[in-house]
Each structure stands twice: as structure tokens, then as C-alpha cells.
């Protein structure tokens, strides 16, 4: 079995590893070390870390030792992380009422812009099309500018005693909760020790038993409906800014639910790019396509302008934000999102790619002349192994300004959810319903990879970037499928079978502790 995927022409480092693994297996042919007496404790799973540099060094440098030690589940290492403090419901609710009163008093004009599509969504529109696409009169533009000026003057000062510390904020709910289980698991798999808040819209989207599990790892569940009337939010794009506003953290790393970090992101809070500016943003593929009147409305020009035309747009699958330094910018972005579906989303993108919240943060910063750091490296598209079908966007590590090194995989195309990958019959289940999984859907671009137990990431691509996150993602999957609130016997068995056949993991029963039979997970 080829445990390294389907690359027909592997790089020299991969071939060297294969050769050494063959030698290593010959050394241990006929038996493997017995780790059955390890004291793993109740509800723990012994696991290794296949694909890591440490593992490669161990195999290549010490062939006389066991390849990988069996050790407790990574998730058990984070019980010491303190839960973030619960936000002050009364004061935050009042703060939102104050902001809402300001927003309601100063709507943009026209309140409802017609959303029209361009002739092609795959070809960047020509300048003439951008200049004439959205019809707004000079009278409406003047009224919108007047409202904007009034809002910026009335924005409330930073409530310094409401927020504290650093942490990660993830927005879940509905099918995005399944994606969030992967990102959360991956954060702990790669060693993040930051407290985390998982936000959902209201109680109907909350899973109480899951939240109780998460609390043991320093993760708190929050509901937006505790602080605002969420019925006012007509589009999911409006939820992100609300979670950022109400989060108990002063400094926030916001991650979309379908964002999977590939290296530990904790270091970015102390990076020069963040400490110097208070905001780090990541680039999107294309330049700005906003309406010519947008710079005028937000106070950047004295009339219709092409001022923003050469600006790189932002990709908001990840945002690093200091609320103390950029509170008013955040509140102004909330104003844009409050009127986003009716007005500002269309003004900013004019209905081309990226319609939504993603550039509201950048425009707010520009409008208030606030500094920020835009990561200088272009994002890279990650493709499904052996195909030209995309998986998502790989965004760079902002602590490495001189070279591109990936940190985040925003999986906006292939969204990583174990239930979405391997669940059978999920459409009939009330919990986290999945219409049809990739395994069940022959038209899914990863259907054959799952059926044939092939890697989804190309190892050639992974070695070129000095990462290999896929085994860790599957370790996170295994935790969800086999040992969490979401556990399902059939799903667990299919997950472990894929891990065995694709990556060479082994699952073997260990000793019984506290009356429960333990499972040992290691790589052969």
C-alpha cells in the first residue's frame, strides 16, 4: 500500500523517506513494540503525529527505536486553558442598542440598491463596466455621505472594561457547525493554547452537550441572540461582525467556520505586523470593483473617484483585530453590515465576486484613516490531488514578511467536515443534517479519493510548502466521529478505515482503564 498518496513523481525527500521506511519495516518485520501497558486514562486515545518533521527525523535517524510512540489524545492536553469570561450581557446589549439607534437614524441613500450581475463572474470586469454598473444619483450620493459623516461623529467610545485578553472567535451554526468541529479540532491538534469562543445565532443552533465537551478544552459557546435581536439580520454575512463586537476578547483572531489552520497561529498576536498596527488582513484574488461614488460616500474623495480601483480587496476568512485600537473602525464596519444586503455590499463589490461582508472592514479602516497591515504575499489555491479542482485558499503567515509560508487554509470550496465526507444516511438525521455526503455523491470531486483511500492533498504540493496537515485533519475527524458528542459507530469505522488505508494509521485495543477499553492510535 502506498501511504504517501498518488503522486507519480515524488520529490527526492519523499522517495528517501519511502526507502527508509521500507528498511525500517524490515527491521521490525514479525512484530511491533507492545504499548498496551501505557497509562492512558479513561476516555483517552493514544495517538501519534504522522507527517510531522519530528516523526520523519525519528524514523530516519533512529531506525532501532519504535517508529512512533503511542501517547494520549492531543485534546486531553488543553484542560488547563481557562474559559474566556462571559460577556456582560446587560452592558453589551445596551451598547448595541446605542449603536443601532445611530444606524437607524442615518440610513444610506438609496436604501435599496439594485443588485445586478456582470456579464461574466469569471472574467474581471473592464473599467467602463465598473464605472457604469451601479446607478446612483448625485443627490442620493450626497445624502449617503451626510449620513456617513453623522455616524462617524456619533460612534461610541471604546468600553475598556468590557473586553480583555486574546482569543479566537469562530462563527458556527447550521451546517457550518460541522465545519467548525474540524477547525476547532485542528487548532488543538497543532498546539494552539488560546481560549476560543464559538458563536451561533440563537438557541436553536446551540448543541448543549457539545458545548459541555468544548468547555473542557477552553472553548466557550455563545449566542448572538443574548445580546441583540437576530431577527433583524437578514443575511449570514451580517453575523460575523456581531460576533466580533460581542466577543469578550479585546484582541481577536476571527476564523470562518470553514477555515482550517495548518500551523499554530498563536504567534501572530505578538508579531510586529500586529503590534505595530492593531489589524492584520489577508488579500483576496482581485482588485477593487466598487462603485465610483463609494470613495465619496465614505469620505475618501470629493466626488466620484477611481481612488480604490488599484487596491487589493481583502479575504476575511481570517481577521486579526485589536478592538481597543480599532473600536470605531469596527463599529463603522458594523454600520456597513447593518445596511449591507440593501446597500453597502452592492456599493463595495457591485455584485461581482465577493459580495458580502469581506471588504467592509477594509473600507472602514480606510474611511477613518486607520493603519492596518495587509499581508504582502498573494494567496495560493490548493487543488485536489490529481485534479485541477480547487479545495480552498492558502493564506500566508504574517510573521514571515520576506517569504511565503502558509498558515491558514480557508476551505471555501471543499469544506472539511467528517459528516460531510463520510456520513451515510445523514439526510435522515436531525443532528447536523447533511443532504448527501461526498462518499454518497458520485459527482463529488473527492468521491473517488474517499472510496479508493487516496490523499485529498497532493504530497508534492505539501512538500513544496513544508507542511502536511492532512493526517492531523483526519485525527481531528476521528475525534469527532468516534469520541465526541457527534460520535457515530458507522462513521467512526469508516473514518478509521480511511486513516488506516490512506496514511498507515493503526488502531489497536489497549488495556482497560476504569472499566473502559481504550483504543491506541499509531502509525505503522
CSV table of N, CA and C in Angstrom, one decimal, residues 209-306:
chain,number,residue,atom,x,y,z
A,209,UNK,N,-24.7,19.6,24.8
A,209,UNK,CA,-23.8,18.6,25.2
A,209,UNK,C,-22.4,18.8,24.5
A,210,UNK,N,-22.4,19.3,23.3
A,210,UNK,CA,-21.2,19.6,22.6
A,210,UNK,C,-20.5,20.7,23.3
A,211,UNK,N,-21.2,21.7,23.7
A,211,UNK,CA,-20.6,22.9,24.4
A,211,UNK,C,-20.0,22.4,25.7
A,212,UNK,N,-20.6,21.5,26.4
A,212,UNK,CA,-20.0,21.0,27.6
A,212,UNK,C,-18.7,20.3,27.4
A,213,UNK,N,-18.6,19.6,26.2
A,213,UNK,CA,-17.3,18.9,25.9
A,213,UNK,C,-16.3,20.0,25.5
A,214,UNK,N,-16.7,21.0,24.8
A,214,UNK,CA,-15.7,22.0,24.4
A,214,UNK,C,-15.2,22.8,25.6
A,215,UNK,N,-16.0,23.0,26.6
A,215,UNK,CA,-15.6,23.8,27.7
A,215,UNK,C,-14.3,23.1,28.4
A,216,UNK,N,-14.2,21.8,28.3
A,216,UNK,CA,-13.0,21.1,28.8
A,216,UNK,C,-11.7,21.5,28.1
A,217,UNK,N,-11.9,22.1,26.9
A,217,UNK,CA,-10.7,22.4,26.2
A,217,UNK,C,-10.5,23.9,26.0
A,218,UNK,N,-11.2,24.7,26.9
A,218,UNK,CA,-11.0,26.1,26.9
A,218,UNK,C,-11.8,26.8,25.8
A,219,UNK,N,-12.9,26.2,25.4
A,219,UNK,CA,-13.8,26.7,24.3
A,219,UNK,C,-15.2,27.0,24.9
A,220,UNK,N,-15.6,28.2,24.7
A,220,UNK,CA,-16.9,28.7,25.3
A,220,UNK,C,-17.9,28.9,24.1
A,221,UNK,N,-19.2,28.4,24.3
A,221,UNK,CA,-20.2,28.7,23.4
A,221,UNK,C,-21.0,29.9,23.7
A,222,UNK,N,-21.3,30.7,22.7
A,222,UNK,CA,-22.0,32.0,22.9
A,222,UNK,C,-23.2,32.1,21.9
A,223,UNK,N,-24.2,32.8,22.2
A,223,UNK,CA,-25.4,33.1,21.4
A,223,UNK,C,-25.5,34.5,21.1
A,224,UNK,N,-25.6,34.9,19.8
A,224,UNK,CA,-25.8,36.3,19.5
A,224,UNK,C,-27.1,36.8,20.0
A,225,UNK,N,-28.1,36.0,20.0
A,225,UNK,CA,-29.4,36.4,20.5
A,225,UNK,C,-29.5,36.8,21.9
A,226,UNK,N,-28.4,36.5,22.7
A,226,UNK,CA,-28.4,37.0,24.1
A,226,UNK,C,-28.1,38.5,24.1
A,227,UNK,N,-27.6,39.1,23.0
A,227,UNK,CA,-27.2,40.5,23.0
A,227,UNK,C,-27.9,41.4,22.0
A,228,UNK,N,-28.6,40.8,21.1
A,228,UNK,CA,-29.3,41.6,20.1
A,228,UNK,C,-30.5,40.8,19.5
A,229,UNK,N,-31.3,41.5,18.8
A,229,UNK,CA,-32.5,40.8,18.1
A,229,UNK,C,-31.9,40.3,16.8
A,230,UNK,N,-31.7,39.0,16.7
A,230,UNK,CA,-31.1,38.5,15.5
A,230,UNK,C,-32.1,38.4,14.3
A,231,UNK,N,-33.3,38.6,14.6
A,231,UNK,CA,-34.3,38.6,13.5
A,231,UNK,C,-34.1,39.8,12.6
A,232,UNK,N,-33.3,40.8,13.0
A,232,UNK,CA,-33.0,41.9,12.2
A,232,UNK,C,-32.0,41.6,11.1
A,233,UNK,N,-31.3,40.5,11.3
A,233,UNK,CA,-30.2,40.1,10.4
A,233,UNK,C,-30.7,39.2,9.3
A,234,UNK,N,-30.8,39.7,8.1
A,234,UNK,CA,-31.4,39.0,7.0
A,234,UNK,C,-30.4,38.1,6.2
A,235,UNK,N,-29.1,38.3,6.5
A,235,UNK,CA,-28.1,37.5,5.7
A,235,UNK,C,-27.0,37.0,6.7
A,236,UNK,N,-26.5,35.8,6.4
A,236,UNK,CA,-25.5,35.3,7.2
A,236,UNK,C,-24.2,36.1,7.3
A,237,UNK,N,-24.0,36.9,6.2
A,237,UNK,CA,-22.8,37.8,6.2
A,237,UNK,C,-22.8,38.8,7.3
A,238,UNK,N,-24.0,39.1,7.9
A,238,UNK,CA,-24.1,40.1,8.9
A,238,UNK,C,-23.7,39.6,10.3
A,239,UNK,N,-23.6,38.3,10.4
A,239,UNK,CA,-23.3,37.7,11.7
A,239,UNK,C,-21.9,37.8,12.2
A,240,UNK,N,-20.9,37.8,11.3
A,240,UNK,CA,-19.5,37.9,11.6
A,240,UNK,C,-19.2,39.1,12.5
A,241,UNK,N,-19.6,40.3,12.0
A,241,UNK,CA,-19.2,41.5,12.7
A,241,UNK,C,-19.9,41.5,14.1
A,242,UNK,N,-21.1,40.9,14.2
A,242,UNK,CA,-21.7,40.9,15.5
A,242,UNK,C,-20.9,40.0,16.5
A,243,UNK,N,-20.4,38.9,16.1
A,243,UNK,CA,-19.6,38.0,17.0
A,243,UNK,C,-18.4,38.7,17.4
A,244,UNK,N,-17.8,39.5,16.5
A,244,UNK,CA,-16.6,40.3,16.8
A,244,UNK,C,-16.9,41.4,17.8
A,245,UNK,N,-18.0,42.0,17.7
A,245,UNK,CA,-18.4,43.1,18.6
A,245,UNK,C,-18.6,42.6,20.0
A,246,UNK,N,-19.3,41.5,20.1
A,246,UNK,CA,-19.8,41.0,21.4
A,246,UNK,C,-18.8,40.1,22.1
A,247,UNK,N,-17.8,39.6,21.4
A,247,UNK,CA,-16.8,38.7,22.0
A,247,UNK,C,-16.1,39.4,23.2
A,248,UNK,N,-15.8,38.5,24.2
A,248,UNK,CA,-15.2,39.0,25.4
A,248,UNK,C,-13.8,39.4,25.2
A,249,UNK,N,-13.2,39.0,24.1
A,249,UNK,CA,-11.7,39.3,23.9
A,249,UNK,C,-11.5,40.7,23.4
A,250,UNK,N,-10.4,41.3,23.8
A,250,UNK,CA,-10.0,42.6,23.3
A,250,UNK,C,-9.3,42.4,22.0
A,251,UNK,N,-8.5,41.4,21.9
A,251,UNK,CA,-7.7,41.1,20.7
A,251,UNK,C,-8.2,39.8,20.1
A,252,UNK,N,-8.7,39.9,18.9
A,252,UNK,CA,-9.4,38.7,18.3
A,252,UNK,C,-8.8,38.2,17.0
A,253,UNK,N,-8.6,36.9,17.0
A,253,UNK,CA,-8.4,36.2,15.7
A,253,UNK,C,-9.7,35.6,15.3
A,254,UNK,N,-10.3,36.2,14.3
A,254,UNK,CA,-11.6,35.7,13.8
A,254,UNK,C,-11.3,34.7,12.7
A,255,UNK,N,-11.9,33.5,12.8
A,255,UNK,CA,-11.8,32.5,11.7
A,255,UNK,C,-13.2,32.0,11.3
A,256,UNK,N,-13.4,32.0,10.0
A,256,UNK,CA,-14.6,31.4,9.4
A,256,UNK,C,-14.7,29.9,9.8
A,257,UNK,N,-15.9,29.4,9.9
A,257,UNK,CA,-16.0,28.0,10.3
A,257,UNK,C,-15.3,27.1,9.4
A,258,UNK,N,-15.2,27.4,8.1
A,258,UNK,CA,-14.5,26.5,7.2
A,258,UNK,C,-13.0,26.8,7.0
A,259,UNK,N,-12.5,27.5,8.0
A,259,UNK,CA,-11.1,27.8,7.9
A,259,UNK,C,-10.3,26.8,8.8
A,260,UNK,N,-9.3,26.2,8.2
A,260,UNK,CA,-8.5,25.1,8.9
A,260,UNK,C,-7.1,25.6,9.0
A,261,UNK,N,-6.6,26.0,10.1
A,261,UNK,CA,-5.2,26.4,10.3
A,261,UNK,C,-4.3,25.2,10.0
A,262,UNK,N,-3.2,25.5,9.3
A,262,UNK,CA,-2.3,24.4,9.0
A,262,UNK,C,-1.0,24.5,9.9
A,263,UNK,N,-0.8,25.6,10.6
A,263,UNK,CA,0.2,25.7,11.6
A,263,UNK,C,-0.3,26.5,12.7
A,264,UNK,N,0.3,26.4,13.9
A,264,UNK,CA,-0.3,27.1,15.1
A,264,UNK,C,-0.3,28.6,14.9
A,265,UNK,N,-1.4,29.2,15.0
A,265,UNK,CA,-1.5,30.7,14.7
A,265,UNK,C,-1.3,31.6,16.0
A,266,UNK,N,-1.0,31.0,17.1
A,266,UNK,CA,-0.9,31.8,18.3
A,266,UNK,C,0.1,32.9,18.3
A,267,UNK,N,1.2,32.7,17.5
A,267,UNK,CA,2.3,33.6,17.4
A,267,UNK,C,1.9,34.9,16.8
A,268,UNK,N,0.8,35.0,16.0
A,268,UNK,CA,0.6,36.2,15.3
A,268,UNK,C,0.2,37.4,16.2
A,269,UNK,N,-0.3,37.1,17.4
A,269,UNK,CA,-0.6,38.2,18.3
A,269,UNK,C,0.6,39.0,18.8
A,270,UNK,N,1.7,38.3,18.7
A,270,UNK,CA,3.0,39.1,19.1
A,270,UNK,C,3.8,39.5,17.9
A,271,UNK,N,3.3,39.3,16.7
A,271,UNK,CA,4.0,39.6,15.5
A,271,UNK,C,4.1,41.2,15.4
A,272,UNK,N,5.2,41.6,14.8
A,272,UNK,CA,5.4,43.1,14.6
A,272,UNK,C,4.3,43.7,13.7
A,273,UNK,N,3.8,42.9,12.8
A,273,UNK,CA,2.7,43.4,11.9
A,273,UNK,C,1.5,43.7,12.7
A,274,UNK,N,1.2,43.0,13.8
A,274,UNK,CA,0.0,43.2,14.6
A,274,UNK,C,0.3,44.3,15.7
A,275,UNK,N,1.4,44.2,16.4
A,275,UNK,CA,1.7,45.1,17.4
A,275,UNK,C,1.9,46.5,16.9
A,276,UNK,N,2.4,46.7,15.7
A,276,UNK,CA,2.6,48.0,15.1
A,276,UNK,C,1.3,48.6,14.6
A,277,UNK,N,0.3,47.8,14.2
A,277,UNK,CA,-0.9,48.4,13.6
A,277,UNK,C,-2.2,48.1,14.3
A,278,UNK,N,-2.3,46.9,14.9
A,278,UNK,CA,-3.6,46.6,15.6
A,278,UNK,C,-4.6,45.8,14.7
A,279,UNK,N,-4.3,45.7,13.4
A,279,UNK,CA,-5.1,44.9,12.5
A,279,UNK,C,-4.3,44.3,11.4
A,280,UNK,N,-4.5,43.0,11.2
A,280,UNK,CA,-3.9,42.2,10.1
A,280,UNK,C,-5.0,41.7,9.2
A,281,UNK,N,-4.8,41.9,7.9
A,281,UNK,CA,-5.8,41.4,6.9
A,281,UNK,C,-5.0,40.7,5.9
A,282,UNK,N,-5.8,39.8,5.2
A,282,UNK,CA,-5.2,39.0,4.1
A,282,UNK,C,-5.8,39.3,2.8
A,283,UNK,N,-5.0,39.2,1.7
A,283,UNK,CA,-5.5,39.6,0.4
A,283,UNK,C,-6.4,38.6,-0.3
A,284,UNK,N,-7.3,39.1,-1.1
A,284,UNK,CA,-8.1,38.2,-1.9
A,284,UNK,C,-7.5,38.2,-3.3
A,285,UNK,N,-8.1,37.5,-4.3
A,285,UNK,CA,-7.6,37.3,-5.6
A,285,UNK,C,-7.5,38.6,-6.4
A,286,UNK,N,-8.5,39.5,-6.3
A,286,UNK,CA,-8.8,40.5,-7.3
A,286,UNK,C,-8.7,41.9,-6.7
A,287,UNK,N,-8.6,42.9,-7.6
A,287,UNK,CA,-8.7,44.3,-7.2
A,287,UNK,C,-10.1,44.8,-6.9
A,288,UNK,N,-10.2,46.0,-6.5
A,288,UNK,CA,-11.5,46.6,-6.1
A,288,UNK,C,-12.4,46.8,-7.3
A,289,UNK,N,-13.7,46.5,-7.1
A,289,UNK,CA,-14.7,46.7,-8.1
A,289,UNK,C,-15.8,47.6,-7.6
A,290,UNK,N,-15.6,48.4,-6.6
A,290,UNK,CA,-16.6,49.2,-6.0
A,290,UNK,C,-17.1,50.3,-7.0
A,291,UNK,N,-18.3,50.8,-6.6
A,291,UNK,CA,-18.9,51.9,-7.4
A,291,UNK,C,-18.1,53.2,-7.3
A,292,UNK,N,-18.0,54.0,-8.3
A,292,UNK,CA,-17.2,55.3,-8.3
A,292,UNK,C,-17.6,56.2,-7.2
A,293,UNK,N,-18.9,56.2,-6.8
A,293,UNK,CA,-19.3,57.0,-5.7
A,293,UNK,C,-18.9,56.5,-4.3
A,294,UNK,N,-18.5,55.3,-4.2
A,294,UNK,CA,-18.1,54.8,-2.8
A,294,UNK,C,-17.1,55.6,-2.1
A,295,UNK,N,-15.9,56.0,-2.8
A,295,UNK,CA,-14.9,56.8,-2.1
A,295,UNK,C,-15.5,58.1,-1.6
A,296,UNK,N,-16.4,58.7,-2.4
A,296,UNK,CA,-17.1,60.0,-2.0
A,296,UNK,C,-18.0,59.8,-0.7
A,297,UNK,N,-18.8,58.7,-0.7
A,297,UNK,CA,-19.7,58.5,0.4
A,297,UNK,C,-19.0,58.2,1.7
A,298,UNK,N,-17.8,57.5,1.6
A,298,UNK,CA,-17.1,57.2,2.9
A,298,UNK,C,-16.0,58.2,3.2
A,299,UNK,N,-16.0,59.3,2.5
A,299,UNK,CA,-15.1,60.4,2.9
A,299,UNK,C,-13.7,60.4,2.4
A,300,UNK,N,-13.5,59.6,1.3
A,300,UNK,CA,-12.1,59.5,0.8
A,300,UNK,C,-11.8,60.4,-0.4
A,301,UNK,N,-12.9,61.0,-1.0
A,301,UNK,CA,-12.7,61.8,-2.2
A,301,UNK,C,-13.8,62.9,-2.2
A,302,UNK,N,-13.7,63.9,-3.0
A,302,UNK,CA,-14.6,65.0,-3.1
A,302,UNK,C,-15.7,64.7,-4.2
A,303,UNK,N,-15.7,63.6,-4.8
A,303,UNK,CA,-16.6,63.3,-5.9
A,303,UNK,C,-16.4,61.9,-6.3
A,304,UNK,N,-17.1,61.5,-7.4
A,304,UNK,CA,-16.9,60.1,-7.9
A,304,UNK,C,-15.4,59.9,-8.2
A,305,UNK,N,-14.9,58.8,-7.9
A,305,UNK,CA,-13.4,58.6,-7.9
A,305,UNK,C,-13.1,57.2,-8.2
A,306,UNK,N,-11.9,57.0,-8.8
A,306,UNK,CA,-11.3,55.7,-9.1
A,306,UNK,C,-10.2,55.4,-8.0
